[in-house]
Amino acid sequence: MGQHRTSLNCLDSAIYFYAKLRADNTAVPVGGSVTLTCSVNPSSFSRWKYCWYKEKYGVPVRLQDAIVLSNDQISVSEGGLYRCRGKSRRYSEYSQFVRIDTIVPIRPVVTLYPNWSEIYGGETITVRCEIHGGDTEWDYEWETNRRIKAPNQNEYRIRAASSSNSGNYRCKCRMKSSQHETTEWSDSVTLTVSSEATLTAQSSIIPAGGSVTLSCSVEGSAGWKFDWFRRDSVSSKAQLMRGNEANRVISVSQGGLYHCRGGRGDPVYYTEDSSDVTVTETFPIRTTVILQHNWPQIYSGETVTVRCEIQGGEGAQWTYEWREGKLNTPPTSNEYRIITVTESDGGEYSCRGRTGYFLTQWSKIITLTVSSASLTVSPDRVQHFTSDSVSLTCEGNFTEWRVRKFSEDGRLSDCRRMTGSTCDINTSKSDTAVYWCESGSGEFSSAVNITVQNDGNGPILVSPVHPVTEGASVSLSCSLRTQKILSNVFFYHNDKLIQNDPRGELKISAVSKSDEGFYKCQYSGRESAQSWMSVKAVFNMKVIKIIISGPAEGDYTNVTSVIQLKVINKKSEYTKCEI
């Protein structure tokens, strides 16, 4: 934009139109200038000529004091009060004054006294604006981001500081003799007003015979001394442990609730108390995790109980903690029961006890292994007739399967007709046995019993292959090869007659543990074989260990294999066998 000089003189009085003056900056930088722009509203008249004034009404800006940039713009390099008006066929009114300051090449400095950038509620601090300018007298301006009006003095004194006094402080100075010459803004100084000390613990647990370190923090400040307090319980009164300590770190070997505070000055000003930190002392008492029943492998669907026992802590009111991320039981219980265990429940378990501010050590880890393998039988019953087609199917996260069989004569063999993961049997008396699935990686399913009725004219008991969950309903019935018997059936539980009426089914609407046992049915004087029905309320899958030796199938002498089975034996239900 070209620069040219014109006459700036305008004489006459303002009448109907309103002038507006704008400045691109209100302070002239050292060696620089600012641009003033004048406009008239309403602008229905064109060809306005603008008149410029400084300090007083009717005193135009001198030609040598400004550079005309255009009809409505001038550039000035001196501070002062400026205004304008427009002239066409008539004059506009004067604009409002715009104050332009000239920046002097001096920058003040904000200092804090005492020199603490962080103070605490209730303390007193002075914010001071300092400038080195010889004998010049100055007025002072303060600016904060907290919108607090500061005095027109070189000191800003804050008494009984609160959080509202926190913020950034800066100042600038204006010459009293000129009022249009000012310094630049000082750099900002940040003041933080805190309300309390902060207590941190190196650890919240004291090892047996050891100690932990506590630190009382009043960051960013100096000159503090510390008081330390301890309580035996939430409701007890805090006792002063140490007072007026210059060191902000102490070591403690007792459990309890700890807090601290800082003090400085004369008279002493105290911070608010820190928040409590709980420190727990470790007891050298033995804690043990017990798995009921303590068998090396659990099967999906079974019930298992894990218990935490503390030896030597009798009489104390213990709460319990468990270290296993998958637990969904209350953490204060000394035991929890998994009613229907799944593979995801497997893992390492440990526990510890807590009473007041005392804690036992973690117990040794016990590992719970849950097999994902399972075996289903179709038709879903224990007893079958000769020449029945029965399918045994292995399920689980494995690709290779075999169905294994432990027969009444003590022989261990594999299913001869495997299609994928299914074993197909055309039943004969020799198929009465215990069956289970074994994966290629050595995982076992729970075992099931298959009984083959050799009497072609006798009945069989229709009962579930797998354990029944306590509270569920179950129906037992009696069947001939040619038909299901609907009436005049006798049912026995552990050789005791429990139903003798026209009904053909034994229905139990809510199974309980007392319903577990051997069942059989009788029709027209003929009895079925008896079968065991398990009720899954507590862990009822019993494990035996059978050791079988042999280098080849049919000749067992050297190779060792361990399997887990449930053995049905009327006189002794559970057995440990070595063959």
Coordinates of C-alpha atoms in Angstrom, one line a residue:
M1 CA 0.0 0.0 0.0
G2 CA 1.6 3.3 -1.0
Q3 CA 2.4 5.9 1.5
H4 CA 1.6 9.7 0.8
R5 CA 1.2 12.8 2.9
T6 CA -1.9 15.0 2.8
S7 CA -3.3 17.9 4.8
L8 CA -4.7 16.5 8.0
N9 CA -6.5 19.8 9.0
C10 CA -10.3 19.5 9.4
L11 CA -12.3 22.4 11.1
D12 CA -15.9 22.4 12.0
S13 CA -18.2 20.6 14.4
A14 CA -19.4 17.0 14.3
I15 CA -23.1 16.6 13.7
Y16 CA -24.9 13.4 12.5
F17 CA -22.6 10.5 11.6
Y18 CA -20.5 8.3 13.9
A19 CA -16.8 7.7 13.4
K20 CA -15.0 4.6 14.7
L21 CA -11.2 4.3 15.2
R22 CA -9.4 1.0 15.2
A23 CA -5.7 0.3 15.9
D24 CA -3.9 -2.9 14.8
N25 CA -1.9 -2.7 18.0
T26 CA -2.3 -0.6 21.2
A27 CA 1.5 -0.5 21.9
V28 CA 4.2 0.8 19.6
P29 CA 7.1 -1.7 19.7
V30 CA 10.6 -0.3 20.0
G31 CA 11.5 1.3 16.7
G32 CA 8.1 0.4 15.1
S33 CA 4.7 1.9 14.5
V34 CA 1.0 1.1 14.6
T35 CA -1.7 1.6 12.0
L36 CA -4.9 3.5 12.8
T37 CA -8.1 3.0 10.7
C38 CA -11.1 5.3 10.7
S39 CA -14.6 4.5 9.4
V40 CA -18.0 6.2 9.5
N41 CA -21.3 4.6 10.2
P42 CA -23.7 4.8 8.5
S43 CA -21.7 4.9 5.3
S44 CA -24.4 6.2 3.0
F45 CA -22.2 9.0 1.9
S46 CA -19.2 8.2 -0.2
R47 CA -16.0 10.1 -0.6
W48 CA -15.4 10.5 3.1
K49 CA -12.2 12.3 4.0
Y50 CA -10.8 11.5 7.4
C51 CA -9.4 13.9 10.0
W52 CA -7.1 12.7 12.8
Y53 CA -6.6 14.2 16.3
K54 CA -4.3 13.6 19.2
E55 CA -4.8 14.3 22.9
K56 CA -7.3 17.1 22.7
Y57 CA -10.5 18.1 20.8
G58 CA -9.8 20.1 17.7
V59 CA -6.0 19.6 17.8
P60 CA -5.2 17.7 14.6
V61 CA -2.3 15.3 14.2
R62 CA 0.7 17.1 12.9
L63 CA 1.9 16.3 9.4
Q64 CA 5.3 15.3 10.7
D65 CA 3.8 12.9 13.4
A66 CA 2.1 10.5 11.0
I67 CA 2.3 8.8 7.6
V68 CA -0.8 8.6 5.6
L69 CA -1.2 5.1 4.2
S70 CA -4.6 5.7 2.5
N71 CA -7.7 7.9 2.8
D72 CA -8.8 6.1 6.0
Q73 CA -5.4 4.9 7.4
I74 CA -2.4 6.5 9.0
S75 CA 0.7 5.1 10.7
V76 CA 2.0 6.6 14.0
S77 CA 5.1 5.9 16.1
E78 CA 4.3 8.0 19.1
G79 CA 2.2 7.1 22.1
G80 CA -0.8 9.1 23.0
L81 CA -4.6 9.4 22.8
Y82 CA -5.9 9.3 19.3
R83 CA -9.4 9.9 17.7
C84 CA -10.8 10.6 14.3
R85 CA -13.9 11.9 12.4
G86 CA -15.0 11.9 8.8
K87 CA -15.8 14.8 6.4
S88 CA -18.0 14.7 3.3
R89 CA -20.8 17.2 2.8
R90 CA -20.9 17.4 6.5
Y91 CA -18.8 16.2 9.5
S92 CA -19.3 13.0 11.5
E93 CA -19.0 12.9 15.2
Y94 CA -15.7 12.2 16.8
S95 CA -14.7 8.6 17.5
Q96 CA -13.9 7.4 20.9
F97 CA -10.2 7.8 22.1
V98 CA -7.8 5.0 21.4
R99 CA -4.8 4.8 23.7
I100 CA -1.5 4.0 22.0
D101 CA 1.5 3.3 24.3
T102 CA 5.1 3.4 23.3
I103 CA 7.1 0.5 24.5
V104 CA 10.4 1.4 26.2
P105 CA 13.2 -1.1 26.0
I106 CA 13.0 -2.2 29.6
R107 CA 11.5 -5.5 30.9
P108 CA 10.4 -5.8 34.6
V109 CA 10.9 -9.0 36.6
V110 CA 8.3 -10.6 38.9
T111 CA 9.8 -12.1 42.1
L112 CA 8.2 -14.0 45.0
Y113 CA 9.1 -13.4 48.6
P114 CA 9.8 -15.8 50.2
N115 CA 11.0 -17.4 47.1
W116 CA 8.6 -20.4 47.2
S117 CA 6.7 -21.2 44.0
E118 CA 4.5 -23.5 46.1
I119 CA 2.9 -22.3 49.3
Y120 CA 0.2 -23.8 51.5
G121 CA -3.3 -22.5 52.5
G122 CA -3.1 -19.8 55.2
E123 CA 0.5 -18.7 54.4
T124 CA 1.5 -15.2 53.4
I125 CA 3.6 -14.4 50.3
T126 CA 4.5 -11.2 48.4
V127 CA 4.6 -10.9 44.6
R128 CA 6.9 -8.1 43.6
C129 CA 7.4 -6.3 40.3
E130 CA 11.0 -5.0 40.0
I131 CA 12.4 -2.7 37.3
H132 CA 15.8 -1.1 36.9
G133 CA 15.1 2.4 35.4
G134 CA 17.1 4.9 37.4
D135 CA 15.0 7.6 39.1
T136 CA 12.0 7.2 36.9
E137 CA 8.7 6.9 38.8
W138 CA 6.4 4.2 37.6
D139 CA 2.8 3.0 37.9
Y140 CA 2.3 -0.8 37.9
E141 CA -0.1 -3.1 36.1
W142 CA -0.7 -6.7 37.2
E143 CA -2.2 -9.5 35.2
T144 CA -3.1 -13.0 36.5
N145 CA -5.1 -15.9 35.1
R146 CA -7.3 -15.9 38.2
R147 CA -9.0 -12.6 37.4
I148 CA -7.9 -11.1 40.7
K149 CA -7.6 -7.3 40.7
A150 CA -4.1 -6.4 41.8
P151 CA -3.1 -3.0 43.3
N152 CA -1.4 -0.3 41.2
Q153 CA 1.8 -0.8 43.2
N154 CA 5.0 -2.7 42.8
E155 CA 4.1 -5.3 45.4
Y156 CA 1.1 -7.6 45.5
R157 CA 0.8 -9.0 49.1
I158 CA -1.3 -12.2 49.5
R159 CA -2.4 -12.8 53.1
A160 CA -3.9 -16.2 54.2
A161 CA -3.4 -17.7 50.7
S162 CA -6.0 -20.0 49.3
S163 CA -6.3 -22.1 46.2
S164 CA -7.9 -19.1 44.4
N165 CA -4.5 -17.4 44.6
S166 CA -2.9 -20.1 42.5
G167 CA -2.0 -18.9 39.0
N168 CA 0.4 -17.1 36.7
Y169 CA 1.5 -13.6 37.6
R170 CA 3.1 -10.9 35.4
C171 CA 3.5 -7.1 35.4
K172 CA 4.4 -4.1 33.3
C173 CA 5.2 -0.5 34.3
R174 CA 4.0 2.9 33.0
M175 CA 5.9 6.1 33.3
K176 CA 4.1 8.5 35.6
S177 CA 5.5 11.5 33.7
S178 CA 4.2 10.4 30.3
Q179 CA 1.5 7.8 30.8
H180 CA 1.9 6.8 27.2
E181 CA 5.3 5.1 27.7
T182 CA 5.2 1.6 29.1
T183 CA 7.5 -1.4 29.5
E184 CA 6.8 -4.8 28.0
W185 CA 5.1 -7.5 30.1
S186 CA 7.4 -9.4 32.4
D187 CA 7.8 -13.1 32.1
S188 CA 5.1 -15.0 34.1
V189 CA 5.8 -16.5 37.5
T190 CA 3.6 -19.4 38.6
L191 CA 2.3 -19.6 42.1
T192 CA 0.7 -22.8 43.5
V193 CA -1.3 -22.8 46.7
S194 CA -1.6 -26.4 48.1
S195 CA -3.8 -27.5 50.9
E196 CA -2.0 -30.6 52.4
A197 CA 1.1 -32.6 52.6
T198 CA 1.4 -35.9 50.6
L199 CA 2.4 -39.2 52.3
T200 CA 3.7 -42.1 50.2
A201 CA 4.8 -45.5 51.3
Q202 CA 7.6 -47.5 49.6
S203 CA 5.3 -50.5 50.2
S204 CA 2.0 -51.0 52.0
I205 CA 3.2 -54.4 53.4
I206 CA 6.0 -54.8 56.0
P207 CA 7.8 -58.2 55.4
A208 CA 8.2 -60.4 58.4
G209 CA 11.0 -59.0 60.5
G210 CA 11.4 -56.0 58.1
S211 CA 10.4 -52.4 57.7
V212 CA 9.0 -50.0 55.0
T213 CA 9.9 -46.4 54.2
L214 CA 7.4 -43.5 54.4
S215 CA 8.0 -40.2 52.7
C216 CA 6.2 -36.9 53.5
S217 CA 6.2 -34.6 50.4
V218 CA 5.7 -30.9 50.0
E219 CA 7.1 -30.7 46.5
G220 CA 8.6 -27.4 45.2
S221 CA 9.0 -25.9 48.6
A222 CA 11.8 -25.5 51.2
G223 CA 12.2 -24.9 54.9
W224 CA 9.8 -27.6 56.1
K225 CA 10.0 -29.9 59.1
F226 CA 7.7 -32.8 59.6
D227 CA 5.4 -34.4 62.2
W228 CA 4.5 -38.1 62.0
F229 CA 1.4 -39.8 63.4
R230 CA 0.1 -43.3 63.8
R231 CA -3.2 -44.9 64.7
D232 CA -4.0 -48.5 65.7
S233 CA -7.5 -48.4 64.1
V234 CA -9.8 -46.1 62.2
S235 CA -11.6 -45.0 65.3
S236 CA -8.5 -44.5 67.6
K237 CA -6.8 -41.2 68.2
A238 CA -3.6 -40.5 66.3
Q239 CA -0.5 -40.5 68.4
L240 CA 2.5 -38.3 67.6
M241 CA 5.5 -40.6 66.7
R242 CA 8.1 -38.0 65.8
G243 CA 7.9 -34.2 65.7
N244 CA 9.8 -31.4 64.1
E245 CA 11.8 -33.9 61.9
A246 CA 14.1 -32.2 59.3
N247 CA 14.2 -35.5 57.3
R248 CA 11.1 -36.1 55.3
V249 CA 11.7 -39.9 55.2
I250 CA 11.3 -42.4 58.1
S251 CA 11.3 -46.2 58.4
V252 CA 8.5 -48.0 60.3
S253 CA 8.2 -51.7 61.3
Q254 CA 4.7 -51.6 62.9
G255 CA 1.4 -52.0 61.0
G256 CA -1.2 -49.2 61.4
L257 CA -2.6 -46.0 59.8
Y258 CA 0.0 -43.3 59.3
H259 CA -0.2 -39.6 58.3
C260 CA 2.1 -36.6 58.3
R261 CA 2.1 -32.8 58.1
G262 CA 4.7 -30.1 57.4
G263 CA 5.5 -27.0 59.4
R264 CA 7.6 -23.9 58.7
G265 CA 8.0 -20.3 59.6
D266 CA 8.0 -18.4 62.9
P267 CA 5.3 -18.6 64.2
V268 CA 5.0 -22.1 62.7
Y269 CA 2.5 -22.6 59.9
Y270 CA 1.3 -26.2 59.5
T271 CA -0.1 -27.8 56.4
E272 CA -3.2 -29.8 56.6
D273 CA -2.7 -33.5 57.5
S274 CA -1.9 -35.8 54.7
S275 CA -4.3 -38.6 53.7
D276 CA -3.9 -41.8 55.7
V277 CA -1.6 -44.5 54.4
T278 CA -2.3 -48.1 55.6
V279 CA 0.7 -50.2 56.4
T280 CA 0.2 -53.9 57.1
E281 CA 2.7 -56.0 59.1
T282 CA 3.4 -59.6 57.9
F283 CA 3.0 -62.4 60.4
P284 CA 5.3 -65.4 60.2
I285 CA 2.3 -67.7 60.3
R286 CA 1.9 -70.6 57.8
T287 CA -1.0 -70.5 55.4
T288 CA -2.0 -73.4 53.2
V289 CA -4.3 -73.9 50.3
I290 CA -6.2 -77.2 50.3
L291 CA -8.0 -78.6 47.3
Q292 CA -10.9 -80.9 48.1
H293 CA -10.5 -83.5 47.0
N294 CA -6.7 -83.4 46.5
W295 CA -6.6 -85.2 43.2
P296 CA -4.2 -84.3 40.4
Q297 CA -6.9 -83.8 37.7
I298 CA -10.4 -82.5 37.7
Y299 CA -13.0 -83.0 34.9
S300 CA -15.2 -80.4 33.4
G301 CA -18.6 -80.2 35.0
E302 CA -17.5 -81.5 38.4
T303 CA -17.6 -79.6 41.7
V304 CA -14.5 -78.6 43.6
T305 CA -13.8 -76.7 46.8
V306 CA -10.6 -74.7 47.4
R307 CA -9.9 -73.8 51.1
C308 CA -7.4 -71.5 52.8
E309 CA -6.2 -72.7 56.2
I310 CA -4.1 -70.7 58.7
Q311 CA -2.1 -72.7 61.2
G312 CA -1.3 -70.8 64.5
G313 CA -3.9 -68.1 64.0
E314 CA -6.7 -69.6 66.1
G315 CA -8.9 -67.0 67.8
A316 CA -8.2 -64.2 65.4
Q317 CA -10.9 -62.8 63.1
W318 CA -9.4 -63.4 59.7
T319 CA -10.4 -62.2 56.3
Y320 CA -8.9 -63.9 53.3
E321 CA -7.3 -62.8 50.0
W322 CA -6.9 -65.1 47.0
R323 CA -4.3 -64.6 44.3
E324 CA -6.1 -65.9 41.2
G325 CA -7.5 -63.5 38.6
K326 CA -10.5 -65.7 37.6
L327 CA -12.1 -65.9 41.1
N328 CA -15.7 -64.5 41.2
T329 CA -16.3 -65.3 44.9
P330 CA -16.1 -62.8 47.8
P331 CA -12.4 -62.3 48.6
T332 CA -12.9 -62.4 52.3
S333 CA -14.1 -66.1 52.4
N334 CA -11.7 -68.8 53.5
E335 CA -13.1 -71.1 50.9
Y336 CA -15.0 -71.1 47.7
R337 CA -16.8 -73.7 45.7
I338 CA -16.9 -74.1 41.9
I339 CA -20.1 -76.0 41.3
T340 CA -19.5 -76.7 37.6
V341 CA -15.8 -76.5 37.0
T342 CA -14.6 -75.6 33.5
E343 CA -11.2 -75.6 31.8
S344 CA -10.9 -71.8 32.5
D345 CA -11.0 -72.5 36.3
G346 CA -7.7 -74.2 36.0
G347 CA -4.6 -72.4 37.2
E348 CA -2.4 -71.6 40.2
Y349 CA -4.1 -70.6 43.5
S350 CA -2.6 -69.1 46.7
C351 CA -4.1 -67.3 49.6
R352 CA -3.3 -65.2 52.7
G353 CA -5.1 -64.0 55.8
R354 CA -5.6 -60.5 57.2
T355 CA -6.6 -59.3 60.6
G356 CA -6.5 -55.6 61.5
Y357 CA -3.2 -54.3 60.2
F358 CA -1.5 -57.7 60.3
L359 CA -1.1 -60.1 57.3
T360 CA 0.2 -63.6 56.8
Q361 CA 2.5 -64.5 54.0
W362 CA 1.2 -65.9 50.8
S363 CA 0.7 -69.7 50.9
K364 CA 2.5 -72.0 48.6
I365 CA 0.9 -72.3 45.2
I366 CA -1.5 -75.2 44.4
T367 CA -2.2 -76.0 40.8
L368 CA -5.7 -77.0 39.7
T369 CA -5.8 -78.8 36.4
V370 CA -9.2 -79.2 34.7
S371 CA -9.5 -81.4 31.7
S372 CA -11.5 -80.1 28.8
A373 CA -12.1 -83.6 27.4
S374 CA -15.6 -85.1 27.7
L375 CA -17.3 -88.3 26.6
T376 CA -20.9 -88.5 25.5
V377 CA -22.9 -91.8 25.0
S378 CA -25.7 -92.3 22.5
P379 CA -28.3 -93.6 23.5
D380 CA -27.7 -91.7 26.7
R381 CA -28.1 -94.5 29.3
V382 CA -25.9 -96.8 31.2
Q383 CA -27.6 -100.1 30.4
H384 CA -28.0 -101.6 26.9
F385 CA -29.2 -104.8 25.3
T386 CA -26.9 -107.1 23.4
S387 CA -26.6 -106.2 19.7
D388 CA -27.5 -102.5 20.4
S389 CA -25.7 -99.8 18.4
V390 CA -23.9 -97.5 20.9
S391 CA -21.8 -94.5 20.0
L392 CA -19.2 -93.0 22.3
T393 CA -18.0 -89.5 21.2
C394 CA -15.0 -87.6 22.5
E395 CA -15.3 -83.8 22.7
G396 CA -12.7 -81.1 23.6
N397 CA -10.0 -78.9 22.2
F398 CA -8.0 -81.7 20.7
T399 CA -7.7 -83.2 17.2
E400 CA -6.5 -86.8 18.0
W401 CA -8.6 -89.1 20.2
R402 CA -9.0 -92.7 21.2
V403 CA -11.6 -94.3 23.4
R404 CA -10.2 -96.6 26.0
K405 CA -11.9 -99.5 27.7
F406 CA -11.3 -101.3 31.0
S407 CA -13.3 -104.5 31.0
E408 CA -14.6 -106.7 33.9
D409 CA -11.8 -109.2 33.3
G410 CA -9.2 -106.5 33.9
R411 CA -8.1 -106.0 30.4
L412 CA -7.3 -102.5 29.0
S413 CA -7.9 -102.0 25.3
D414 CA -8.7 -99.4 22.7
C415 CA -11.9 -99.0 20.6
R416 CA -11.6 -101.0 17.4
R417 CA -14.1 -99.0 15.3
M418 CA -13.1 -95.3 15.5
T419 CA -14.6 -92.8 13.1
G420 CA -12.9 -89.5 13.8
S421 CA -13.6 -88.9 17.4
T422 CA -16.5 -91.4 17.7
C423 CA -16.3 -95.1 18.8
D424 CA -19.1 -97.3 17.4
I425 CA -20.0 -100.5 19.3
N426 CA -22.4 -103.3 18.4
T427 CA -22.8 -104.4 22.0
S428 CA -22.1 -107.8 23.5
K429 CA -21.6 -109.0 27.1
S430 CA -17.9 -108.4 26.8
D431 CA -18.6 -104.7 26.2
T432 CA -19.6 -104.2 29.9
A433 CA -16.8 -102.0 31.0
V434 CA -15.6 -98.5 32.0
Y435 CA -14.9 -96.2 29.0
W436 CA -13.1 -92.9 28.8
C437 CA -11.5 -90.6 26.1
E438 CA -7.8 -89.9 25.8
S439 CA -6.4 -87.2 23.6
G440 CA -3.1 -87.4 21.7
S441 CA -1.6 -85.0 24.3
G442 CA -2.6 -87.2 27.2
E443 CA -5.7 -85.5 28.4
F444 CA -8.4 -87.7 29.9
S445 CA -12.2 -87.3 30.1
S446 CA -14.2 -88.5 33.0
A447 CA -15.1 -92.2 32.8
V448 CA -18.5 -93.7 32.2
N449 CA -19.9 -97.2 32.8
I450 CA -21.6 -99.3 30.1
T451 CA -23.5 -102.4 31.2
V452 CA -24.8 -104.9 28.6
Q453 CA -27.9 -107.0 29.6
N454 CA -27.2 -110.6 28.6
D455 CA -30.8 -111.7 29.3
G456 CA -32.6 -111.0 26.1
N457 CA -36.0 -111.3 27.9
G458 CA -35.0 -109.2 30.9
P459 CA -35.5 -105.5 31.5
I460 CA -32.9 -102.8 31.6
L461 CA -32.9 -99.7 33.8
V462 CA -32.8 -96.4 31.8
S463 CA -30.7 -94.0 33.9
P464 CA -28.3 -91.1 33.1
V465 CA -24.7 -91.8 32.2
H466 CA -23.3 -88.6 33.8
P467 CA -23.8 -87.2 37.3
V468 CA -27.0 -85.3 37.9
T469 CA -26.6 -81.8 39.4
E470 CA -28.2 -81.4 42.8
G471 CA -31.6 -79.6 42.5
A472 CA -32.2 -80.9 38.9
S473 CA -35.0 -83.3 38.0
V474 CA -34.4 -86.8 36.7
S475 CA -36.6 -89.7 35.5
L476 CA -35.7 -93.4 35.7
S477 CA -37.6 -96.0 33.7
C478 CA -37.6 -99.7 32.9
S479 CA -37.5 -101.0 29.4
L480 CA -37.7 -104.2 27.5
R481 CA -36.0 -104.8 24.2
T482 CA -39.3 -104.4 22.4
Q483 CA -41.0 -101.7 24.4
K484 CA -40.8 -99.2 27.2
I485 CA -42.7 -100.5 30.2
L486 CA -45.3 -98.0 31.4
S487 CA -46.8 -99.7 34.4
N488 CA -46.4 -102.2 37.3
V489 CA -42.6 -101.6 37.7
F490 CA -40.8 -101.9 41.0
F491 CA -37.9 -99.5 41.6
Y492 CA -35.1 -100.1 44.2
H493 CA -32.6 -97.7 45.7
N494 CA -29.6 -99.5 47.3
D495 CA -31.7 -102.7 47.3
K496 CA -34.6 -101.0 49.1
L497 CA -38.0 -100.9 47.4
I498 CA -38.9 -97.2 47.0
Q499 CA -41.8 -97.4 44.4
N500 CA -44.4 -100.1 43.9
D501 CA -47.4 -98.7 42.0
P502 CA -48.9 -98.6 38.5
R503 CA -46.5 -95.9 37.4
G504 CA -43.8 -96.9 35.0
E505 CA -41.3 -94.2 35.8
L506 CA -39.5 -93.1 38.9
K507 CA -39.4 -89.3 38.9
I508 CA -37.3 -87.2 41.3
S509 CA -38.2 -83.5 40.9
A510 CA -35.3 -82.1 42.8
V511 CA -32.4 -84.4 43.2
S512 CA -30.4 -84.3 46.5
K513 CA -27.3 -85.9 47.7
S514 CA -29.3 -88.6 49.5
D515 CA -30.7 -89.8 46.1
E516 CA -27.2 -90.9 45.1
G517 CA -26.7 -94.7 44.9
F518 CA -27.5 -97.9 43.1
Y519 CA -30.8 -98.3 41.3
K520 CA -32.5 -101.2 39.6
C521 CA -36.0 -102.0 38.3
Q522 CA -38.1 -105.2 38.4
Y523 CA -40.9 -106.2 36.0
S524 CA -42.8 -109.5 35.9
G525 CA -40.3 -111.1 38.3
R526 CA -37.2 -110.2 36.2
E527 CA -34.7 -107.7 37.5
S528 CA -32.4 -105.3 35.6
A529 CA -28.8 -105.0 36.5
Q530 CA -28.1 -102.2 39.0
S531 CA -26.5 -98.9 38.0
W532 CA -25.0 -96.1 40.0
M533 CA -26.5 -92.6 39.8
S534 CA -24.2 -89.8 40.9
V535 CA -25.4 -86.5 42.3
K536 CA -23.1 -83.6 41.7
A537 CA -23.3 -81.5 44.9
V538 CA -19.8 -81.9 46.3
F539 CA -16.9 -83.3 44.4
N540 CA -18.0 -86.9 43.9
M541 CA -15.8 -88.2 41.1
K542 CA -13.5 -90.6 42.8
V543 CA -10.1 -91.3 41.4
I544 CA -8.3 -94.6 41.3
K545 CA -4.8 -95.3 39.9
I546 CA -4.3 -98.3 37.7
I547 CA -0.8 -99.1 36.6
I548 CA -0.6 -101.4 33.5
S549 CA 2.6 -102.8 32.1
G550 CA 3.4 -104.2 28.7
P551 CA 5.3 -103.5 25.5
A552 CA 2.5 -104.4 23.2
E553 CA -1.3 -104.7 23.2
G554 CA -2.3 -107.9 24.9
D555 CA 1.1 -108.4 26.5
Y556 CA 1.5 -105.9 29.4
T557 CA 4.9 -106.2 31.1
N558 CA 7.1 -103.0 30.9
V559 CA 5.2 -99.9 29.7
T560 CA 3.6 -97.8 32.5
S561 CA 0.4 -95.8 31.9
V562 CA -1.7 -94.0 34.5
I563 CA -5.4 -93.6 34.0
Q564 CA -8.2 -92.1 36.1
L565 CA -11.5 -94.0 36.5
K566 CA -14.6 -94.3 38.6
V567 CA -15.0 -97.9 39.5
I568 CA -18.4 -99.3 40.5
N569 CA -18.2 -102.0 43.1
K570 CA -21.2 -102.7 45.3
K571 CA -19.2 -103.6 48.4
S572 CA -16.5 -101.0 48.0
E573 CA -17.4 -98.3 45.6
Y574 CA -13.9 -96.8 45.3
T575 CA -10.8 -98.8 44.8
K576 CA -7.1 -98.4 44.2
C577 CA -5.8 -101.1 41.9
E578 CA -2.4 -102.1 40.8
I579 CA -2.3 -104.8 38.0

